[in-house]
């Protein structure tokens, strides 16, 4: 069944199919490229490995002005790396990637493990925990410590709530959207204050920390970032790290829903954990698509791309492309044993090159945090999953289990409570 409005607009189909919107249409029409209107705005939609390769060609696409204004007011902010191109993007992206050394990723992993242990002590004394909320908070504590950002105990809840509101507002209207705007406004003021203090030397974080690196970063012309932009970039490190909580919850959901796959982890091998985490990132919905604008006119597979045209690359649909994955709707971590996926067919956090293009700066960090969470959940904790609504609604952005995953009887393995 097709769902078109009288204006040739696909908004209704988009609302109905959610994450699967581009995938369904392209499978139905046997094409990796089609044009449509969403909320009356024209878009070109792309899906699949070959399309991703075209989308990440910076000669053909640019990012300036590509982000939806509503997302800028909430999730992304204005002036950040996501909207830069060419040399300006390279310099700014280099700043982010300089934070992602193996040693710094290990530091974050260790800080996060310590937070898991502290949280588990608390959870043992509670009748139940809501995993999403708890992991958001523990990641907020860990990433702030790692980033050199001071966080008083009394402040943790507010900061976590603001990050969570920004993340949850990504595809929302109404109250959720406004909560996200409020969260962003307050978080930007706070982050700008931190940048000011570092520059005034009233706050002196270690020089390898994100706060120090961003406060002292100079753009291509040699100038410091203005305070607002520096604040947006600091939030571009803190906020998405808190968002990894969604992936942690999907990891716990997969352990619950796919016990056979969970058993393959019992030997505690790192490779098995790695495959499991990759399959979680492939299987579950997170970012539905990446957005760009056509930089210069070109043609691909019979479709004319005209300068300025808004284009969406289907991340979810490419990770569920049966030409690549065979049985995309089956959760099967072993698939990553044989083939690892490449830069264009496995793109939960964008495709292409981390340094040259717009692929997620925090992808390695995400994988590290997910592996740590998986290890902790399977080797350091026991818990039960009581009956609850675990349904993942593909029409909600960002998707998550409806209950946010409630755990009961949480115990540290080998220890008794009290
Ligand atoms: C929670 C899991 C995460 C997901 C699903 C995710 C997903 C994405 C996606 C889809 C993009 C855009 C790719 C594109 O436009 O082509 C992106 C960009 C980005 N991500 Fe992530 N991300 C995650 C975690 C992180 C983390 C932990 C960081 C922390 C440093 C981070 C920092 C960034 C930055 C700075 C960009 C902009 C890169 C650029 O424009 O060059 N992300 N992410």
PDB file of N, CA, C and O in Angstrom, residues 349-397:
ATOM      1  N   UNK A 349      27.021   4.651  12.499  1.00  0.00           N
ATOM      2  CA  UNK A 349      27.484   5.969  12.930  1.00  0.00           C
ATOM      3  C   UNK A 349      28.072   6.740  11.748  1.00  0.00           C
ATOM      4  O   UNK A 349      29.011   7.518  11.888  1.00  0.00           O
ATOM      5  N   UNK A 350      27.453   6.540  10.594  1.00  0.00           N
ATOM      6  CA  UNK A 350      27.913   7.195   9.372  1.00  0.00           C
ATOM      7  C   UNK A 350      28.987   6.357   8.696  1.00  0.00           C
ATOM      8  O   UNK A 350      29.482   5.374   9.266  1.00  0.00           O
ATOM      9  N   UNK A 351      29.329   6.736   7.442  1.00  0.00           N
ATOM     10  CA  UNK A 351      30.294   5.957   6.673  1.00  0.00           C
ATOM     11  C   UNK A 351      31.493   6.783   6.249  1.00  0.00           C
ATOM     12  O   UNK A 351      31.656   7.931   6.652  1.00  0.00           O
ATOM     13  N   UNK A 352      32.337   6.168   5.419  1.00  0.00           N
ATOM     14  CA  UNK A 352      33.514   6.865   4.914  1.00  0.00           C
ATOM     15  C   UNK A 352      34.630   6.867   5.941  1.00  0.00           C
ATOM     16  O   UNK A 352      34.754   5.949   6.742  1.00  0.00           O
ATOM     17  N   UNK A 353      35.421   7.947   5.941  1.00  0.00           N
ATOM     18  CA  UNK A 353      36.622   8.014   6.754  1.00  0.00           C
ATOM     19  C   UNK A 353      36.404   8.912   7.972  1.00  0.00           C
ATOM     20  O   UNK A 353      35.827   9.988   7.860  1.00  0.00           O
ATOM     21  N   UNK A 354      36.900   8.461   9.132  1.00  0.00           N
ATOM     22  CA  UNK A 354      36.694   9.249  10.356  1.00  0.00           C
ATOM     23  C   UNK A 354      37.398  10.602  10.293  1.00  0.00           C
ATOM     24  O   UNK A 354      36.894  11.596  10.816  1.00  0.00           O
ATOM     25  N   UNK A 355      38.577  10.646   9.694  1.00  0.00           N
ATOM     26  CA  UNK A 355      39.380  11.879   9.717  1.00  0.00           C
ATOM     27  C   UNK A 355      39.000  12.827   8.586  1.00  0.00           C
ATOM     28  O   UNK A 355      38.925  14.029   8.770  1.00  0.00           O
ATOM     29  N   UNK A 356      38.780  12.235   7.398  1.00  0.00           N
ATOM     30  CA  UNK A 356      38.528  13.077   6.218  1.00  0.00           C
ATOM     31  C   UNK A 356      37.073  13.517   6.107  1.00  0.00           C
ATOM     32  O   UNK A 356      36.782  14.588   5.600  1.00  0.00           O
ATOM     33  N   UNK A 357      36.159  12.636   6.520  1.00  0.00           N
ATOM     34  CA  UNK A 357      34.737  12.907   6.297  1.00  0.00           C
ATOM     35  C   UNK A 357      33.966  13.129   7.576  1.00  0.00           C
ATOM     36  O   UNK A 357      34.553  13.403   8.635  1.00  0.00           O
ATOM     37  N   UNK A 358      32.660  12.978   7.494  1.00  0.00           N
ATOM     38  CA  UNK A 358      31.800  13.288   8.641  1.00  0.00           C
ATOM     39  C   UNK A 358      31.449  12.073   9.485  1.00  0.00           C
ATOM     40  O   UNK A 358      30.589  12.157  10.353  1.00  0.00           O
ATOM     41  N   UNK A 359      32.093  10.950   9.211  1.00  0.00           N
ATOM     42  CA  UNK A 359      31.807   9.770  10.030  1.00  0.00           C
ATOM     43  C   UNK A 359      32.015  10.098  11.518  1.00  0.00           C
ATOM     44  O   UNK A 359      32.895  10.856  11.883  1.00  0.00           O
ATOM     45  N   UNK A 360      31.164   9.494  12.350  1.00  0.00           N
ATOM     46  CA  UNK A 360      31.144   9.806  13.787  1.00  0.00           C
ATOM     47  C   UNK A 360      32.537   9.794  14.421  1.00  0.00           C
ATOM     48  O   UNK A 360      33.260   8.793  14.356  1.00  0.00           O
ATOM     49  N   UNK A 361      32.853  10.906  15.100  1.00  0.00           N
ATOM     50  CA  UNK A 361      34.143  11.020  15.775  1.00  0.00           C
ATOM     51  C   UNK A 361      34.233  10.074  16.964  1.00  0.00           C
ATOM     52  O   UNK A 361      35.333   9.722  17.400  1.00  0.00           O
ATOM     53  N   UNK A 362      33.089   9.685  17.490  1.00  0.00           N
ATOM     54  CA  UNK A 362      33.091   8.895  18.726  1.00  0.00           C
ATOM     55  C   UNK A 362      32.803   7.423  18.507  1.00  0.00           C
ATOM     56  O   UNK A 362      32.445   6.716  19.455  1.00  0.00           O
ATOM     57  N   UNK A 363      33.004   6.932  17.286  1.00  0.00           N
ATOM     58  CA  UNK A 363      32.624   5.535  17.013  1.00  0.00           C
ATOM     59  C   UNK A 363      33.471   4.544  17.818  1.00  0.00           C
ATOM     60  O   UNK A 363      32.944   3.599  18.415  1.00  0.00           O
ATOM     61  N   UNK A 364      34.779   4.761  17.880  1.00  0.00           N
ATOM     62  CA  UNK A 364      35.635   3.815  18.624  1.00  0.00           C
ATOM     63  C   UNK A 364      35.288   3.874  20.107  1.00  0.00           C
ATOM     64  O   UNK A 364      35.279   2.867  20.802  1.00  0.00           O
ATOM     65  N   UNK A 365      35.011   5.094  20.561  1.00  0.00           N
ATOM     66  CA  UNK A 365      34.654   5.273  21.966  1.00  0.00           C
ATOM     67  C   UNK A 365      33.351   4.531  22.282  1.00  0.00           C
ATOM     68  O   UNK A 365      33.212   3.870  23.311  1.00  0.00           O
ATOM     69  N   UNK A 366      32.402   4.626  21.354  1.00  0.00           N
ATOM     70  CA  UNK A 366      31.114   3.947  21.531  1.00  0.00           C
ATOM     71  C   UNK A 366      31.328   2.437  21.667  1.00  0.00           C
ATOM     72  O   UNK A 366      30.776   1.793  22.572  1.00  0.00           O
ATOM     73  N   UNK A 367      32.144   1.886  20.775  1.00  0.00           N
ATOM     74  CA  UNK A 367      32.383   0.436  20.778  1.00  0.00           C
ATOM     75  C   UNK A 367      33.047   0.020  22.095  1.00  0.00           C
ATOM     76  O   UNK A 367      32.684  -0.975  22.720  1.00  0.00           O
ATOM     77  N   UNK A 368      34.018   0.829  22.514  1.00  0.00           N
ATOM     78  CA  UNK A 368      34.730   0.551  23.780  1.00  0.00           C
ATOM     79  C   UNK A 368      33.756   0.549  24.958  1.00  0.00           C
ATOM     80  O   UNK A 368      33.763  -0.362  25.791  1.00  0.00           O
ATOM     81  N   UNK A 369      32.892   1.561  25.003  1.00  0.00           N
ATOM     82  CA  UNK A 369      31.943   1.662  26.127  1.00  0.00           C
ATOM     83  C   UNK A 369      30.928   0.522  26.092  1.00  0.00           C
ATOM     84  O   UNK A 369      30.526  -0.007  27.133  1.00  0.00           O
ATOM     85  N   UNK A 370      30.506   0.143  24.895  1.00  0.00           N
ATOM     86  CA  UNK A 370      29.535  -0.957  24.781  1.00  0.00           C
ATOM     87  C   UNK A 370      30.170  -2.279  25.202  1.00  0.00           C
ATOM     88  O   UNK A 370      29.542  -3.100  25.880  1.00  0.00           O
ATOM     89  N   UNK A 371      31.413  -2.483  24.816  1.00  0.00           N
ATOM     90  CA  UNK A 371      32.068  -3.740  25.207  1.00  0.00           C
ATOM     91  C   UNK A 371      32.246  -3.809  26.719  1.00  0.00           C
ATOM     92  O   UNK A 371      32.061  -4.862  27.336  1.00  0.00           O
ATOM     93  N   UNK A 372      32.583  -2.674  27.311  1.00  0.00           N
ATOM     94  CA  UNK A 372      32.723  -2.631  28.777  1.00  0.00           C
ATOM     95  C   UNK A 372      31.392  -2.933  29.448  1.00  0.00           C
ATOM     96  O   UNK A 372      31.322  -3.680  30.428  1.00  0.00           O
ATOM     97  N   UNK A 373      30.320  -2.366  28.898  1.00  0.00           N
ATOM     98  CA  UNK A 373      28.987  -2.586  29.470  1.00  0.00           C
ATOM     99  C   UNK A 373      28.587  -4.052  29.332  1.00  0.00           C
ATOM    100  O   UNK A 373      28.064  -4.662  30.275  1.00  0.00           O
ATOM    101  N   UNK A 374      28.864  -4.622  28.163  1.00  0.00           N
ATOM    102  CA  UNK A 374      28.499  -6.021  27.930  1.00  0.00           C
ATOM    103  C   UNK A 374      29.253  -6.932  28.893  1.00  0.00           C
ATOM    104  O   UNK A 374      28.686  -7.856  29.487  1.00  0.00           O
ATOM    105  N   UNK A 375      30.532  -6.636  29.075  1.00  0.00           N
ATOM    106  CA  UNK A 375      31.334  -7.442  30.007  1.00  0.00           C
ATOM    107  C   UNK A 375      30.769  -7.319  31.422  1.00  0.00           C
ATOM    108  O   UNK A 375      30.582  -8.314  32.126  1.00  0.00           O
ATOM    109  N   UNK A 376      30.442  -6.111  31.810  1.00  0.00           N
ATOM    110  CA  UNK A 376      29.932  -5.910  33.169  1.00  0.00           C
ATOM    111  C   UNK A 376      28.598  -6.626  33.360  1.00  0.00           C
ATOM    112  O   UNK A 376      28.376  -7.313  34.360  1.00  0.00           O
ATOM    113  N   UNK A 377      27.717  -6.476  32.397  1.00  0.00           N
ATOM    114  CA  UNK A 377      26.377  -7.086  32.513  1.00  0.00           C
ATOM    115  C   UNK A 377      26.447  -8.606  32.575  1.00  0.00           C
ATOM    116  O   UNK A 377      25.650  -9.246  33.254  1.00  0.00           O
ATOM    117  N   UNK A 378      27.414  -9.183  31.836  1.00  0.00           N
ATOM    118  CA  UNK A 378      27.455 -10.648  31.771  1.00  0.00           C
ATOM    119  C   UNK A 378      28.386 -11.266  32.811  1.00  0.00           C
ATOM    120  O   UNK A 378      28.182 -12.407  33.209  1.00  0.00           O
ATOM    121  N   UNK A 379      29.395 -10.513  33.257  1.00  0.00           N
ATOM    122  CA  UNK A 379      30.375 -11.144  34.152  1.00  0.00           C
ATOM    123  C   UNK A 379      30.355 -10.602  35.577  1.00  0.00           C
ATOM    124  O   UNK A 379      30.840 -11.251  36.490  1.00  0.00           O
ATOM    125  N   UNK A 380      29.821  -9.405  35.759  1.00  0.00           N
ATOM    126  CA  UNK A 380      29.905  -8.802  37.101  1.00  0.00           C
ATOM    127  C   UNK A 380      28.550  -8.680  37.777  1.00  0.00           C
ATOM    128  O   UNK A 380      28.475  -8.326  38.947  1.00  0.00           O
ATOM    129  N   UNK A 381      27.478  -8.879  37.034  1.00  0.00           N
ATOM    130  CA  UNK A 381      26.139  -8.690  37.594  1.00  0.00           C
ATOM    131  C   UNK A 381      25.271  -9.910  37.363  1.00  0.00           C
ATOM    132  O   UNK A 381      25.434 -10.611  36.358  1.00  0.00           O
ATOM    133  N   UNK A 382      24.327 -10.109  38.271  1.00  0.00           N
ATOM    134  CA  UNK A 382      23.187 -10.976  37.951  1.00  0.00           C
ATOM    135  C   UNK A 382      21.937 -10.128  38.181  1.00  0.00           C
ATOM    136  O   UNK A 382      21.948  -9.204  39.004  1.00  0.00           O
ATOM    137  N   UNK A 383      20.901 -10.414  37.438  1.00  0.00           N
ATOM    138  CA  UNK A 383      19.658  -9.650  37.574  1.00  0.00           C
ATOM    139  C   UNK A 383      18.542 -10.422  36.899  1.00  0.00           C
ATOM    140  O   UNK A 383      18.794 -11.370  36.145  1.00  0.00           O
ATOM    141  N   UNK A 384      17.317 -10.002  37.177  1.00  0.00           N
ATOM    142  CA  UNK A 384      16.188 -10.568  36.438  1.00  0.00           C
ATOM    143  C   UNK A 384      15.523  -9.453  35.647  1.00  0.00           C
ATOM    144  O   UNK A 384      15.647  -8.267  35.990  1.00  0.00           O
ATOM    145  N   UNK A 385      14.844  -9.853  34.580  1.00  0.00           N
ATOM    146  CA  UNK A 385      14.108  -8.898  33.744  1.00  0.00           C
ATOM    147  C   UNK A 385      12.620  -9.215  33.935  1.00  0.00           C
ATOM    148  O   UNK A 385      12.129 -10.186  33.373  1.00  0.00           O
ATOM    149  N   UNK A 386      11.920  -8.435  34.757  1.00  0.00           N
ATOM    150  CA  UNK A 386      10.511  -8.746  35.026  1.00  0.00           C
ATOM    151  C   UNK A 386       9.653  -8.446  33.802  1.00  0.00           C
ATOM    152  O   UNK A 386      10.109  -7.753  32.879  1.00  0.00           O
ATOM    153  N   UNK A 387       8.409  -8.968  33.781  1.00  0.00           N
ATOM    154  CA  UNK A 387       7.521  -8.646  32.664  1.00  0.00           C
ATOM    155  C   UNK A 387       7.357  -7.131  32.541  1.00  0.00           C
ATOM    156  O   UNK A 387       7.183  -6.438  33.552  1.00  0.00           O
ATOM    157  N   UNK A 388       7.453  -6.621  31.352  1.00  0.00           N
ATOM    158  CA  UNK A 388       7.363  -5.173  31.100  1.00  0.00           C
ATOM    159  C   UNK A 388       7.193  -4.980  29.601  1.00  0.00           C
ATOM    160  O   UNK A 388       7.361  -5.930  28.830  1.00  0.00           O
ATOM    161  N   UNK A 389       6.923  -3.760  29.195  1.00  0.00           N
ATOM    162  CA  UNK A 389       6.766  -3.485  27.767  1.00  0.00           C
ATOM    163  C   UNK A 389       8.132  -3.179  27.142  1.00  0.00           C
ATOM    164  O   UNK A 389       8.624  -2.064  27.224  1.00  0.00           O
ATOM    165  N   UNK A 390       8.701  -4.200  26.495  1.00  0.00           N
ATOM    166  CA  UNK A 390      10.042  -4.044  25.916  1.00  0.00           C
ATOM    167  C   UNK A 390       9.993  -3.671  24.436  1.00  0.00           C
ATOM    168  O   UNK A 390      11.012  -3.626  23.760  1.00  0.00           O
ATOM    169  N   UNK A 391       8.795  -3.390  23.946  1.00  0.00           N
ATOM    170  CA  UNK A 391       8.637  -3.145  22.517  1.00  0.00           C
ATOM    171  C   UNK A 391       9.461  -1.927  22.065  1.00  0.00           C
ATOM    172  O   UNK A 391       9.455  -0.884  22.725  1.00  0.00           O
ATOM    173  N   UNK A 392      10.146  -2.093  20.950  1.00  0.00           N
ATOM    174  CA  UNK A 392      10.908  -0.986  20.365  1.00  0.00           C
ATOM    175  C   UNK A 392      10.074  -0.443  19.209  1.00  0.00           C
ATOM    176  O   UNK A 392       9.910  -1.104  18.186  1.00  0.00           O
ATOM    177  N   UNK A 393       9.546   0.733  19.383  1.00  0.00           N
ATOM    178  CA  UNK A 393       8.656   1.330  18.389  1.00  0.00           C
ATOM    179  C   UNK A 393       9.481   2.025  17.314  1.00  0.00           C
ATOM    180  O   UNK A 393      10.163   3.025  17.592  1.00  0.00           O
ATOM    181  N   UNK A 394       9.412   1.523  16.088  1.00  0.00           N
ATOM    182  CA  UNK A 394      10.239   2.095  15.009  1.00  0.00           C
ATOM    183  C   UNK A 394       9.703   3.434  14.519  1.00  0.00           C
ATOM    184  O   UNK A 394      10.276   4.052  13.628  1.00  0.00           O
ATOM    185  N   UNK A 395       8.615   3.872  15.108  1.00  0.00           N
ATOM    186  CA  UNK A 395       8.100   5.196  14.730  1.00  0.00           C
ATOM    187  C   UNK A 395       8.564   6.276  15.688  1.00  0.00           C
ATOM    188  O   UNK A 395       8.197   7.431  15.548  1.00  0.00           O
ATOM    189  N   UNK A 396       9.284   5.875  16.718  1.00  0.00           N
ATOM    190  CA  UNK A 396       9.750   6.859  17.691  1.00  0.00           C
ATOM    191  C   UNK A 396      11.240   7.119  17.451  1.00  0.00           C
ATOM    192  O   UNK A 396      12.035   6.200  17.357  1.00  0.00           O
ATOM    193  N   UNK A 397      11.598   8.412  17.374  1.00  0.00           N
ATOM    194  CA  UNK A 397      13.008   8.790  17.210  1.00  0.00           C
ATOM    195  C   UNK A 397      13.466   9.503  18.469  1.00  0.00           C
ATOM    196  O   UNK A 397      12.864  10.532  18.794  1.00  0.00           O
TER     197      UNK A 397
END
